[in-house]
Amino acid sequence: MSEQNPFLTIYQTPHQTVPFNLIKVEHYEPAMREGMKREEDEINAIINNPEEPTFQNTIEALDRSGQLLENVTTVFGNLMSADTNDDMEAIAEKMIPILTEHSNNITLNDRLFQRIKTVYTQRESLNLNAEQLMLLEKTYDGFIRNGANLSEEDKQTFRKLNAEMGMLTLQFSQNLLKETHNYEMEISKEQLDGVPDNIIESFAENAKERGKEGYIVTLDAPSYGPFMKYEKDRELRKEIYMAYSTRCTHDNEFNNQEIVKKLINTRLALAQLLGYPTFADYVLKKRMAENKENVYRLLRQLLDAYLPKAKEEVAKVESVAKEQEGKEFKLMPWDWAFYSNILKNKEYQLNDEELRPYFELSQVKKGVFGLATRLYGITFKENKDIPVFNKDVTAYEVYDKDGQYLAVLYVDFFPRKGKHAGAWETGYKEQWIENGINSRPHASLTMNFTKPTADKPALLTFGEVETFLHEFGHSLHSMFANTTYASLSGTNVYWDFVELPSQFMENFAYEKEFLNTFARHYKTGEPIPDELIQKIKNTANYNIAYACIRQLSFGFLDMAWYTHTTPFTENIMEYEKSIGDKTRLLPKVEGTCMTVQFSHIMAGGYAAGYYSYKWAEVLDADAFSLFKEKGIFNQEVATSFRENILSKGGTEPPMVLYKRFRGQAPSINALLRRNGIIK
């Protein structure tokens, strides 16, 4: 087996990267089973150790265990999002209950927990450093939160609930992916009135990929977004809006309504089994926010601050629509992108398509990588000998300012069949230090950017440039990791802290000094004109309040689902509508439903955590204000940000790390100032 299965050998690749070129679908299950067997042996060795429990022989040994299983499930899990197929989904359905049971067998093992508890009760006298103490507390709390203190009967209930959650999140994701990719709108060129040529070309590419003539609009972001922004035919906009916004509501096998009910109620049952009144109480115990009252306080503060301006923004867009369509015109959700774009062009004389020629992907990549070089001294070198999982993927070696190897970075830019929508950063290997050797991480960026066409390279929207910077910020958090333990490394931080490094990077998109380093016209090589940069800066807060209220609506919806104290039995669509009333700026459309396609809070780890984006936005505005004060490329400030935030992972409480960098607690005022809400 070990000769045939690449997972079961030492990788003979640069930096021991994953040998994607050798991995076949049939390798996953046997490797997972072997990984579980090895981890069981490692756990048994800890339990049966005749020596008294110590930090080293129990806590550290546990943290180092399960490496093979971690390798296999990391690759499999990442590709389930980035490059899946029916065979992999069948393996997931088969193996997720088995993997969940294996995990439960560890966290519910009483003999193991007793050893952990023994070390934990002695923690005051062990002379542990801050990182060791954090690992000990995280391990102990993790076992408690996963049922270690329950009775035997309740442990069985916990196992059942955990297994159900695993299957429900998988079904939710699979249904959404299939619903998204099952839709296509075949359209004639004559119907694409108002749509820029490069977007029309991308629709032609969509058709070509499907072996068809003509033009196809899909529900993928690079297709759906521009269509809604530029298509003049209101009925066509409505048609694709309805297709997008009713995914997983239809009377077919992809309907997520019952799955959502089961997920919410299963999470509630699990939280209450562990002694928490709601799932939100359970989640927030391990967040910077600490409790639901603090989350609601932030959401309401922002709602009060931004709602008046948001209503003004909507009124202005509607007035533009009425100028064109008549006084009786009623602005609907499928009109928003179209008419707000018209108003933006009118007020700022800036059309997003004007910017695309200056944001050719290879140049943007140079700019983003170059920013990291300027701030931190790191450099990037493509290595074609590193295997990749898809031909669209490029692998880079990353070197530190002293020339030492720092990390591997994979980048994957374009949509394809089998790839989930959106953008995310993940990793194929964490960083850790063992026996004096600093084992460096392998990070990965996954996006769904505008693809190249037959006669044009990939030309990004400004929003896609921001997305690149955002996800790249996550990768810096991973690549700069410098901790002893993998479980505290990189992005293994409190969920409402993890978005700080990513959202912080978005600030640079509005800075002339940064844009001038890479933005060149893809044909002429001319630098982006100063007047266009000024327009970008002028539009930074265009409809900013509307965007904030939209995010708050998601935050309130998330908290509403997970602050239930009794099982949910009502109609999902009606309940969602009642929750959205306080943040609704446009009419509610019957038949649409956000919840059944809200991957973040149902299947993506953001359950009772969507507020994190706004929480981290407060932090990022406050952090970047220091760069604005000292200079956006100030290496002294950048070094402090790296040393106090990016390299520390989850080794200390996030507020301690933040104050060490900033010298003070964050204030909401920096965000309000940046957004023009206060002076």
XYZ file of C-alpha atoms in Angstrom:
679
model
C 0.000 0.000 0.000
C 2.746 2.426 0.988
C 4.444 2.069 -2.425
C 1.273 2.904 -4.333
C -0.385 5.532 -2.174
C 1.483 8.870 -2.271
C -0.007 9.940 1.060
C 1.752 7.058 2.773
C 5.245 7.948 1.638
C 7.571 10.855 2.375
C 6.816 13.389 -0.344
C 9.704 13.590 -2.812
C 8.782 17.110 -3.904
C 10.250 20.581 -3.311
C 9.676 21.476 0.364
C 7.738 18.222 0.723
C 4.733 19.819 -0.946
C 1.671 17.709 -1.734
C 2.346 15.427 -4.761
C -0.897 16.369 -6.517
C 0.373 14.819 -9.756
C 0.422 11.372 -8.123
C -2.795 11.520 -6.098
C -5.829 9.684 -7.453
C -9.339 9.603 -6.064
C -8.890 5.998 -4.944
C -5.992 7.035 -2.673
C -8.098 9.117 -0.271
C -10.120 6.518 1.595
C -7.275 4.047 2.351
C -5.024 6.950 3.397
C -7.737 8.309 5.700
C -8.229 4.880 7.254
C -4.489 4.421 7.741
C -4.290 7.947 9.191
C -7.018 7.122 11.720
C -5.242 3.899 12.681
C -1.931 5.689 13.234
C -3.563 8.432 15.272
C -5.324 5.818 17.427
C -1.931 4.238 18.087
C -0.465 7.624 19.011
C -3.368 8.385 21.367
C -3.040 4.949 22.982
C 0.666 5.587 23.536
C -0.211 8.805 25.406
C -2.910 7.102 27.493
C -0.785 4.061 28.332
C 2.327 6.035 29.223
C 3.204 4.786 32.732
C 4.761 8.138 33.649
C 2.774 10.839 35.375
C 1.060 13.217 32.919
C 3.244 16.201 31.955
C 2.916 19.018 29.487
C 5.416 17.266 27.180
C 4.137 13.681 27.322
C 0.452 14.597 27.140
C -0.364 18.076 25.784
C 2.567 18.405 23.389
C 2.353 14.756 22.320
C -1.351 15.192 21.542
C -0.678 18.324 19.492
C 1.934 16.450 17.434
C -0.312 13.436 16.806
C -2.429 12.645 13.752
C -0.114 14.151 11.144
C -0.970 11.669 8.375
C -4.704 12.078 8.863
C -4.265 15.857 8.941
C -2.350 15.717 5.636
C -5.000 13.639 3.865
C -8.093 15.410 5.164
C -6.545 18.828 4.499
C -5.913 18.005 0.843
C -9.298 16.349 0.465
C -11.184 19.136 2.239
C -9.483 21.880 0.245
C -10.156 20.177 -3.071
C -13.788 19.598 -2.123
C -14.068 23.387 -2.409
C -11.576 24.086 -5.206
C -11.708 21.091 -7.569
C -14.399 18.596 -6.629
C -16.247 15.952 -8.623
C -18.924 13.310 -8.094
C -16.403 10.647 -7.013
C -14.943 12.898 -4.311
C -18.404 13.835 -3.076
C -19.264 10.142 -2.790
C -16.130 9.607 -0.677
C -17.097 12.580 1.500
C -20.566 11.173 2.127
C -19.049 7.834 3.081
C -16.098 9.057 5.153
C -17.384 12.138 6.992
C -19.436 10.081 9.497
C -16.433 7.773 10.023
C -14.027 10.706 10.481
C -16.456 12.399 12.863
C -16.703 9.218 14.915
C -12.903 8.975 14.997
C -12.635 12.565 16.220
C -15.293 11.924 18.849
C -13.412 8.829 20.023
C -10.489 11.110 20.883
C -12.289 14.036 22.480
C -14.641 11.765 24.417
C -11.874 9.435 25.639
C -12.061 9.710 29.416
C -8.587 8.327 30.120
C -7.027 10.860 27.766
C -9.086 13.679 29.257
C -8.039 12.743 32.787
C -4.381 13.096 31.802
C -5.108 16.502 30.215
C -7.064 17.555 33.302
C -4.199 16.524 35.587
C -1.782 18.787 33.695
C -4.349 21.593 33.549
C -4.930 21.602 37.308
C -1.163 21.922 37.855
C -0.724 24.743 35.306
C 0.168 27.412 37.897
C 3.233 25.460 39.044
C 4.555 24.260 35.673
C 6.519 27.376 34.660
C 4.979 27.333 31.192
C 5.624 30.163 28.753
C 2.705 32.102 27.229
C 2.457 29.838 24.178
C 2.580 26.617 26.189
C -0.072 27.953 28.562
C -2.268 28.908 25.605
C -1.904 25.412 24.111
C -2.774 23.820 27.458
C -5.862 25.984 27.918
C -6.942 25.480 24.289
C -6.560 21.704 24.627
C -8.448 21.493 27.902
C -11.222 23.853 26.766
C -11.432 22.001 23.447
C -12.135 18.726 25.216
C -14.697 20.339 27.520
C -16.409 21.993 24.538
C -16.453 18.656 22.751
C -18.200 16.771 25.511
C -15.405 15.359 27.692
C -17.262 16.234 30.933
C -20.558 14.669 29.844
C -22.062 11.501 31.230
C -21.712 8.340 29.141
C -25.316 8.664 27.969
C -24.822 12.321 26.990
C -21.570 11.454 25.235
C -23.524 9.116 22.964
C -25.970 11.936 22.237
C -23.040 14.260 21.517
C -21.600 11.740 19.029
C -24.931 11.500 17.245
C -25.373 15.288 17.037
C -21.816 15.798 15.819
C -22.237 13.190 13.085
C -25.509 14.786 11.983
C -23.857 18.216 11.762
C -21.092 16.858 9.557
C -23.509 15.321 7.081
C -25.869 18.298 7.057
C -23.114 20.814 6.276
C -21.881 18.558 3.460
C -25.384 18.236 1.983
C -25.922 22.006 2.262
C -22.690 22.740 0.349
C -23.278 20.121 -2.324
C -26.812 21.359 -2.978
C -25.695 24.969 -3.312
C -22.823 24.087 -5.643
C -25.084 22.023 -7.886
C -27.871 24.610 -7.955
C -25.350 27.297 -8.879
C -23.732 25.332 -11.673
C -26.951 23.830 -13.030
C -28.184 27.242 -14.162
C -27.205 28.980 -17.361
C -28.912 31.682 -19.402
C -28.387 31.385 -23.147
C -28.619 34.849 -24.629
C -28.106 36.602 -27.943
C -25.627 39.398 -28.486
C -28.514 41.744 -29.311
C -29.939 41.190 -25.833
C -26.674 42.230 -24.180
C -27.451 45.916 -24.615
C -25.171 48.072 -22.481
C -22.818 45.244 -21.524
C -19.153 46.091 -22.258
C -17.389 44.102 -24.964
C -14.964 42.366 -22.621
C -17.864 41.048 -20.515
C -19.649 39.877 -23.672
C -16.454 38.061 -24.638
C -16.444 36.287 -21.270
C -20.043 35.158 -21.912
C -18.865 33.769 -25.255
C -16.102 31.902 -23.392
C -18.747 30.447 -21.063
C -20.622 29.084 -24.086
C -17.439 27.758 -25.679
C -16.504 25.890 -22.480
C -19.895 24.171 -22.615
C -19.499 23.250 -26.276
C -22.168 25.715 -27.397
C -22.424 28.655 -29.759
C -23.389 32.172 -28.713
C -23.375 33.585 -25.178
C -24.077 32.141 -21.736
C -24.523 33.971 -18.435
C -23.962 31.896 -15.291
C -24.413 32.475 -11.571
C -20.638 32.602 -10.960
C -19.531 36.001 -9.614
C -17.516 37.184 -12.688
C -20.610 36.515 -14.823
C -23.534 37.399 -12.550
C -22.074 40.626 -11.107
C -21.268 42.435 -14.382
C -24.561 41.291 -15.947
C -26.538 42.866 -13.106
C -24.480 46.042 -13.358
C -24.669 46.623 -17.125
C -27.625 44.766 -18.660
C -30.261 47.310 -19.756
C -33.118 44.825 -20.140
C -34.838 44.913 -16.750
C -36.695 41.626 -17.310
C -33.444 39.803 -18.012
C -31.895 41.297 -14.869
C -34.922 40.151 -12.903
C -34.726 36.669 -14.399
C -31.123 36.075 -13.399
C -31.603 37.792 -10.023
C -34.444 35.410 -9.262
C -32.371 32.436 -10.394
C -29.562 33.534 -8.083
C -31.682 34.495 -5.086
C -33.955 31.433 -5.130
C -31.181 28.825 -5.247
C -31.933 25.869 -2.977
C -35.580 26.918 -2.485
C -37.081 24.928 -5.362
C -39.099 21.753 -5.106
C -36.220 19.477 -6.075
C -33.431 17.430 -4.485
C -31.316 20.583 -3.928
C -33.779 22.318 -1.581
C -31.943 23.362 1.600
C -34.881 24.470 3.761
C -35.227 21.284 5.815
C -31.442 20.936 5.993
C -31.221 24.456 7.470
C -33.851 23.654 10.110
C -32.042 20.463 11.061
C -28.668 22.257 11.181
C -29.927 25.066 13.406
C -31.701 22.667 15.749
C -28.789 20.230 15.859
C -26.400 23.033 16.791
C -28.842 24.251 19.453
C -29.168 20.734 20.888
C -25.391 20.347 20.993
C -24.914 23.704 22.745
C -27.599 22.943 25.317
C -26.156 19.490 25.932
C -22.923 21.290 26.883
C -24.749 23.670 29.217
C -25.150 26.755 27.017
C -28.584 28.353 26.478
C -27.937 29.001 22.775
C -25.441 28.037 20.109
C -24.263 31.667 20.011
C -23.389 31.482 23.721
C -21.341 28.359 23.009
C -19.495 29.928 20.056
C -18.825 33.356 21.560
C -17.202 31.931 24.659
C -14.084 31.614 22.473
C -14.235 34.934 20.617
C -12.945 38.442 21.206
C -16.584 39.544 21.447
C -17.084 37.144 24.397
C -20.906 37.192 24.408
C -23.966 37.922 22.301
C -24.651 41.198 24.106
C -21.355 42.624 22.837
C -22.084 41.420 19.308
C -25.531 43.001 19.300
C -24.080 46.192 20.777
C -21.661 46.492 17.842
C -24.325 45.665 15.244
C -26.745 48.233 16.711
C -24.064 50.904 17.053
C -23.242 50.513 13.372
C -26.907 50.350 12.378
C -27.633 53.620 14.166
C -24.555 55.270 12.655
C -25.019 54.133 9.047
C -28.779 53.717 8.471
C -29.644 57.409 7.885
C -26.904 57.722 5.264
C -27.873 54.397 3.676
C -31.444 55.610 3.216
C -30.110 58.770 1.550
C -27.964 56.649 -0.786
C -30.938 54.503 -1.822
C -33.086 57.605 -2.407
C -30.416 59.087 -4.687
C -30.160 55.906 -6.748
C -33.946 55.678 -7.009
C -34.161 59.309 -8.154
C -31.742 58.549 -11.000
C -33.870 55.555 -11.973
C -37.021 57.695 -11.949
C -35.350 60.301 -14.154
C -34.906 57.590 -16.764
C -37.983 55.433 -16.210
C -40.643 57.811 -14.909
C -41.991 58.910 -11.533
C -43.911 55.673 -10.956
C -40.769 53.550 -11.152
C -40.104 51.440 -8.056
C -36.517 50.451 -7.386
C -36.199 46.676 -6.922
C -33.199 44.568 -5.897
C -32.452 43.632 -9.517
C -32.203 47.363 -10.309
C -29.734 48.307 -7.604
C -26.420 47.442 -9.279
C -27.553 48.890 -12.624
C -28.785 52.291 -11.439
C -26.189 52.738 -8.695
C -23.573 52.249 -11.415
C -25.266 54.921 -13.544
C -25.260 57.319 -10.578
C -21.626 56.523 -9.853
C -20.701 57.344 -13.443
C -22.757 60.515 -13.287
C -21.347 61.790 -9.973
C -17.747 60.666 -10.325
C -17.328 60.069 -14.057
C -15.818 56.721 -13.165
C -16.946 53.595 -14.936
C -15.489 50.377 -13.563
C -14.708 49.311 -17.112
C -12.390 52.319 -17.433
C -10.241 50.779 -14.743
C -10.033 47.216 -16.039
C -7.319 47.902 -18.664
C -5.025 49.079 -15.838
C -5.612 45.961 -13.739
C -4.264 43.177 -15.896
C -3.889 40.174 -13.618
C -0.149 39.584 -13.983
C 0.492 43.262 -13.204
C -1.853 43.181 -10.210
C -0.035 40.101 -8.959
C 3.285 41.958 -9.281
C 1.766 44.866 -7.385
C 0.413 42.769 -4.536
C 3.579 40.694 -4.223
C 5.629 43.889 -4.548
C 3.690 45.470 -1.691
C 4.737 42.583 0.558
C 8.325 43.049 -0.614
C 8.224 46.746 0.187
C 6.630 46.293 3.599
C 8.335 43.132 4.789
C 11.218 42.435 2.399
C 9.848 39.064 1.234
C 10.170 37.869 -2.388
C 8.291 35.393 -4.590
C 9.706 32.940 -7.115
C 7.583 30.656 -9.282
C 8.628 27.006 -9.045
C 7.188 24.806 -11.803
C 8.605 21.694 -10.121
C 6.059 22.033 -7.318
C 3.038 19.900 -8.305
C -0.345 21.660 -8.511
C -3.898 20.286 -8.383
C -5.160 22.043 -11.523
C -3.511 23.583 -14.580
C -4.872 27.005 -13.515
C -2.794 26.910 -10.319
C 0.689 28.438 -9.938
C 3.069 27.618 -7.089
C 5.572 30.100 -5.648
C 8.424 29.788 -3.232
C 8.468 32.708 -0.811
C 11.757 33.959 0.644
C 12.246 36.146 3.699
C 14.174 39.423 3.696
C 17.367 37.578 4.652
C 16.997 35.182 1.697
C 15.828 32.250 3.830
C 12.982 30.074 2.535
C 9.746 31.223 4.199
C 6.777 29.399 2.633
C 5.080 27.971 -0.431
C 2.148 29.914 -1.889
C -0.346 28.438 -4.373
C -2.568 30.824 -6.352
C -5.720 29.736 -8.191
C -7.533 32.585 -9.924
C -10.380 31.477 -12.201
C -13.836 29.861 -11.908
C -14.373 26.350 -13.262
C -16.723 23.436 -12.891
C -16.242 21.765 -9.513
C -15.052 24.957 -7.838
C -17.140 26.794 -5.276
C -17.958 30.466 -5.782
C -16.227 33.184 -3.785
C -12.648 33.638 -2.653
C -10.730 32.153 0.256
C -7.314 31.430 1.697
C -6.431 28.050 3.099
C -3.341 25.968 3.663
C -1.930 22.561 2.828
C 0.504 22.626 5.712
C 0.750 24.617 8.929
C 3.968 25.989 10.422
C 5.546 24.577 13.586
C 8.917 24.212 15.341
C 10.138 20.812 16.480
C 13.609 19.708 17.593
C 14.936 23.139 16.663
C 13.640 22.879 13.065
C 11.180 25.518 11.867
C 8.855 23.631 9.491
C 7.451 26.237 7.130
C 3.845 26.529 5.870
C 2.200 25.953 2.481
C -0.559 28.539 1.925
C -3.108 28.700 -0.885
C -5.197 31.511 -2.411
C -8.387 30.589 -4.277
C -10.349 33.182 -6.246
C -12.973 33.366 -8.996
C -11.691 36.264 -11.098
C -12.598 37.433 -14.580
C -10.987 35.004 -17.006
C -8.891 35.883 -20.045
C -10.675 35.745 -23.389
C -9.513 34.862 -26.891
C -8.037 38.304 -27.482
C -7.645 39.837 -24.006
C -5.720 38.838 -20.874
C -7.506 38.653 -17.527
C -8.517 42.248 -16.741
C -9.763 42.657 -13.186
C -12.384 44.931 -11.739
C -11.319 47.186 -8.904
C -13.390 44.981 -6.580
C -11.368 41.958 -7.687
C -8.150 43.845 -6.883
C -9.525 44.414 -3.374
C -10.406 40.715 -3.104
C -6.865 39.746 -4.111
C -5.437 42.020 -1.410
C -7.899 40.626 1.147
C -7.058 36.969 0.583
C -3.363 37.777 0.280
C -3.584 39.326 3.755
C -4.762 35.967 5.088
C -1.839 34.265 3.349
C 0.645 36.648 5.010
C -0.859 35.634 8.356
C -0.139 32.011 7.403
C 3.284 32.546 5.815
C 4.724 34.713 8.605
C 3.662 32.202 11.272
C 6.458 31.601 13.753
C 5.089 29.486 16.575
C 6.050 26.243 18.228
C 2.725 24.458 17.794
C 0.788 23.937 14.569
C -2.571 24.330 16.284
C -1.645 27.900 17.341
C 0.008 28.822 14.049
C -1.002 31.376 11.412
C -4.748 31.860 11.066
C -5.525 29.586 14.042
C -6.792 32.573 15.987
C -10.129 33.697 17.394
C -12.606 33.889 14.526
C -13.325 37.590 15.007
C -9.591 38.353 14.837
C -8.824 36.327 11.718
C -10.186 38.978 9.322
C -7.906 41.757 10.621
C -4.849 40.904 8.463
C -7.025 40.439 5.371
C -9.229 43.515 5.666
C -6.199 45.573 6.652
C -4.636 44.882 3.221
C -7.688 46.186 1.346
C -6.828 49.709 2.519
C -3.874 49.848 0.126
C -6.164 49.616 -2.920
C -7.130 53.265 -2.382
C -3.600 54.575 -2.010
C -1.980 56.399 -4.949
C 1.516 55.375 -3.839
C 0.523 51.726 -4.095
C -1.466 51.925 -7.338
C 1.423 53.708 -9.043
C 3.666 50.682 -8.409
C 1.796 48.381 -10.813
C -1.295 49.821 -12.515
C -0.346 50.025 -16.214
C -2.550 49.928 -19.311
C -2.257 46.385 -20.641
C -1.849 47.593 -24.252
C 0.106 50.828 -24.030
C 2.006 50.345 -20.776
C 0.927 53.829 -19.709
C 0.619 54.260 -15.920
C -2.846 54.784 -14.523
C -3.616 58.534 -14.780
C -3.678 60.564 -11.573
C -7.228 61.666 -12.327
C -8.407 58.025 -12.352
C -6.681 57.391 -9.032
C -8.350 60.468 -7.606
C -11.706 59.173 -8.840
C -11.028 55.844 -7.099
C -10.323 57.729 -3.874
C -13.405 59.879 -4.409
C -15.583 56.790 -4.824
C -14.121 54.944 -1.827
C -17.193 55.753 0.229
C -19.723 55.554 -2.615
C -22.773 53.747 -1.202
C -20.606 52.732 1.760
C -23.533 52.950 4.151
C -25.678 50.720 1.927
C -22.845 48.162 1.881
C -22.522 48.363 5.666
C -26.245 47.842 6.223
C -26.135 44.852 3.873
C -23.376 43.304 5.995
C -25.293 44.134 9.160
C -28.374 42.412 7.733
C -26.314 39.248 7.395
C -24.937 39.677 10.905
C -28.401 40.119 12.422
C -29.720 37.134 10.441
C -26.845 34.960 11.649
C -27.364 35.960 15.275
C -31.130 35.445 14.985
C -30.675 31.848 13.868
C -28.207 31.014 16.597
C -29.754 32.775 19.600
C -32.830 30.519 19.596
C -33.392 28.822 22.944
C -35.992 26.364 21.602
C -36.022 24.286 18.393
C -37.038 26.181 15.270
C -40.275 24.960 13.677
C -41.506 28.002 11.728
C -41.356 28.830 8.022
C -37.772 29.781 7.137
C -38.666 32.391 4.522
C -41.195 34.165 6.742
C -38.822 34.188 9.697
C -35.979 35.543 7.564
C -38.270 38.313 6.328
C -39.156 39.356 9.890
C -35.493 39.503 10.899
C -34.574 41.594 7.856
C -37.155 44.332 8.370
C -34.889 46.616 10.438
C -32.106 46.573 7.821
C -34.206 46.337 4.633
C -33.494 49.153 2.197
C -35.115 47.626 -0.910
C -38.403 45.718 -1.222
C -38.412 42.086 -0.157
C -39.055 39.804 -3.141
C -41.319 36.829 -2.539
C -39.669 33.464 -3.059
C -36.125 34.638 -2.395
C -34.184 33.362 0.589
C -30.679 34.167 1.790
C -30.498 31.571 4.556
C -30.658 28.496 2.323
C -27.613 29.683 0.370
C -25.739 31.380 3.227
C -22.705 29.079 3.201
C -20.747 31.197 5.661
C -23.104 30.537 8.563
C -24.450 27.137 7.567
C -21.403 25.284 6.261
C -18.419 27.615 6.391
C -17.550 28.073 10.049
C -19.191 31.492 10.543
C -22.222 30.251 12.506
C -22.814 32.935 15.169
C -19.709 34.599 13.754
C -20.657 36.634 10.694
C -20.372 39.808 12.767
C -16.615 39.113 12.649
C -16.281 41.022 9.378
C -17.511 44.234 10.966
C -15.641 43.540 14.207
C -12.414 43.148 12.254
C -13.240 46.214 10.137
C -13.132 48.310 13.298
C -9.693 46.815 13.991
C -8.375 47.219 10.444
C -9.412 50.879 10.176
C -7.781 51.582 13.507
C -4.607 49.677 12.550
C -4.269 51.306 9.119
C -4.701 54.762 10.640
C -1.240 54.231 12.166
C 0.203 53.529 8.702
C -1.539 56.644 7.371
C 0.052 58.616 10.165
C 3.575 57.198 9.740
C 3.556 56.445 5.977
C 1.815 53.575 4.199
C 5.116 51.824 3.399
C 6.678 52.535 6.791
C 8.843 49.502 7.480
C 9.057 50.137 11.211
C 5.267 49.986 11.547
C 5.119 47.016 9.146
C 7.737 45.159 11.190
C 5.704 45.771 14.329
C 2.558 44.519 12.580
C 4.413 41.399 11.473
C 6.029 40.696 14.838
C 3.036 41.476 17.047
C 0.131 40.295 14.879
C 1.074 38.243 11.813
C 3.739 35.967 13.269
C 2.093 35.304 16.621
C -0.945 33.303 15.454
C -3.074 32.279 18.417
C -0.280 32.159 20.983
C -1.741 34.974 23.090
C -5.174 36.605 23.462
C -5.839 38.779 20.391
C -6.536 41.968 22.320
C -3.153 41.619 24.027
C -1.481 41.293 20.615
C -3.438 44.194 19.144
C -2.637 46.567 21.995
C 1.026 45.578 21.761
C 1.014 46.677 18.118
C -1.221 49.723 18.398
C -0.408 50.870 21.914
C -4.092 51.210 22.736
C -7.465 49.488 22.426
C -9.256 49.899 19.058
C -11.913 52.558 18.647
C -14.916 52.526 16.307
C -14.132 56.147 15.407
C -11.386 55.311 12.894
C -13.910 53.308 10.845
C -16.564 56.011 11.063
C -14.014 58.591 9.915
C -12.746 56.447 7.048
C -16.323 55.950 5.855
C -17.178 59.642 6.122
C -19.809 59.072 8.807
C -18.061 61.458 11.195
C -15.438 64.121 10.557
